[in-house]
XYZ file of C-alpha atoms in Angstrom:
128
model
C -58.743 35.215 -22.909
C -55.960 37.102 -21.177
C -54.698 35.405 -18.054
C -51.765 35.946 -15.708
C -50.879 33.384 -13.062
C -48.307 33.900 -10.313
C -46.469 31.122 -8.536
C -43.387 30.530 -6.412
C -44.378 32.133 -3.141
C -43.966 30.494 0.219
C -42.607 30.749 3.734
C -38.949 31.653 4.059
C -36.646 32.775 6.863
C -35.072 36.230 6.847
C -32.146 36.263 4.459
C -33.675 33.578 2.301
C -34.635 33.667 -1.351
C -37.602 32.909 -3.559
C -38.225 33.101 -7.275
C -41.678 34.182 -8.332
C -43.078 33.428 -11.757
C -45.784 35.167 -13.756
C -47.000 33.035 -16.627
C -49.167 34.491 -19.375
C -51.747 33.031 -21.708
C -54.133 34.472 -24.267
C -51.755 37.115 -25.608
C -48.271 37.664 -26.951
C -46.140 38.584 -23.980
C -43.462 40.195 -26.167
C -45.593 43.275 -26.753
C -46.286 44.193 -23.153
C -44.374 45.463 -20.190
C -45.007 43.667 -16.918
C -45.095 45.108 -13.435
C -44.957 43.441 -10.046
C -46.944 44.786 -7.129
C -47.363 43.611 -3.581
C -49.899 44.169 -0.861
C -49.475 43.499 2.818
C -52.406 43.310 5.263
C -53.675 46.774 6.124
C -51.487 48.470 3.527
C -52.104 49.756 0.045
C -50.813 47.912 -2.956
C -47.367 49.148 -3.933
C -45.222 48.793 -7.001
C -42.265 46.460 -6.594
C -40.704 46.164 -10.036
C -41.245 46.732 -13.744
C -39.730 45.321 -16.891
C -40.059 47.029 -20.264
C -41.400 45.507 -23.465
C -37.908 44.675 -24.690
C -36.616 43.712 -21.282
C -33.829 46.270 -21.590
C -35.176 48.538 -18.870
C -36.097 47.519 -15.367
C -37.258 49.506 -12.372
C -37.522 48.730 -8.693
C -38.915 50.175 -5.539
C -36.135 51.730 -3.498
C -36.623 49.210 -0.728
C -35.894 46.306 -3.082
C -32.941 47.580 -5.102
C -29.986 45.259 -4.884
C -32.158 42.434 -3.573
C -34.813 41.852 -6.251
C -34.259 41.128 -9.926
C -36.941 41.070 -12.610
C -36.438 39.245 -15.900
C -38.498 37.876 -18.743
C -38.455 34.844 -20.982
C -40.865 35.508 -23.817
C -40.459 32.019 -25.253
C -41.827 30.639 -21.998
C -44.359 33.467 -21.725
C -43.069 34.072 -18.232
C -41.745 36.972 -16.198
C -39.698 36.217 -13.100
C -39.033 38.115 -9.935
C -36.039 36.855 -7.996
C -36.269 37.786 -4.330
C -32.997 37.656 -2.401
C -32.034 38.575 1.139
C -35.646 38.707 2.169
C -36.783 40.549 5.273
C -40.061 40.450 7.207
C -40.948 43.738 5.517
C -41.223 41.852 2.235
C -44.140 39.785 3.513
C -47.088 40.393 1.197
C -49.134 38.973 -1.613
C -47.243 39.551 -4.837
C -49.102 40.245 -8.073
C -48.024 40.642 -11.657
C -49.880 43.079 -13.872
C -50.096 44.075 -17.516
C -51.511 47.166 -19.252
C -54.285 46.900 -21.819
C -52.434 48.445 -24.745
C -49.490 46.714 -26.399
C -46.150 48.306 -27.241
C -46.550 51.096 -24.735
C -44.400 51.699 -21.716
C -46.065 52.859 -18.534
C -44.932 55.999 -16.792
C -44.962 56.251 -13.894
C -44.767 52.489 -13.740
C -45.806 52.115 -10.131
C -49.406 53.337 -10.422
C -51.670 50.311 -10.303
C -54.459 52.150 -12.136
C -52.397 51.896 -15.323
C -52.752 48.125 -15.463
C -55.749 46.264 -16.815
C -54.821 42.637 -16.196
C -53.798 41.075 -12.921
C -52.954 37.672 -11.621
C -54.455 36.205 -8.482
C -51.294 36.715 -6.460
C -48.824 34.509 -4.630
C -48.135 34.791 -0.907
C -44.623 35.543 0.314
C -44.096 35.232 4.055
C -40.744 36.047 5.642
C -40.541 34.983 9.258
C -38.073 33.455 11.680
């Protein structure tokens, strides 16, 4: 059974950092790209980052470039999202997502309708 589980969220002051993890089970992570989305109260879910099947290509929302870094460790069946220099605007529930078909990249990557599997989310709160 396919399962994605996020962890690593928490409360942090502006300028702080967090590392989020998305751990997979029930499938071979190597064959799938992974996307990160976030959703703040009263706002639609938005794409944050994407990492390709090979890990060679990564994409980010404009608001996160230079601050967020996505990476993957297939041996650990985990994708990471490093969040640096956080601002209150980053406060949201962060989700990882995976498409249903292996070995296919998603374009555009930031449309949540392209993803079939989702984790339960991890809360990131940035506040002074």
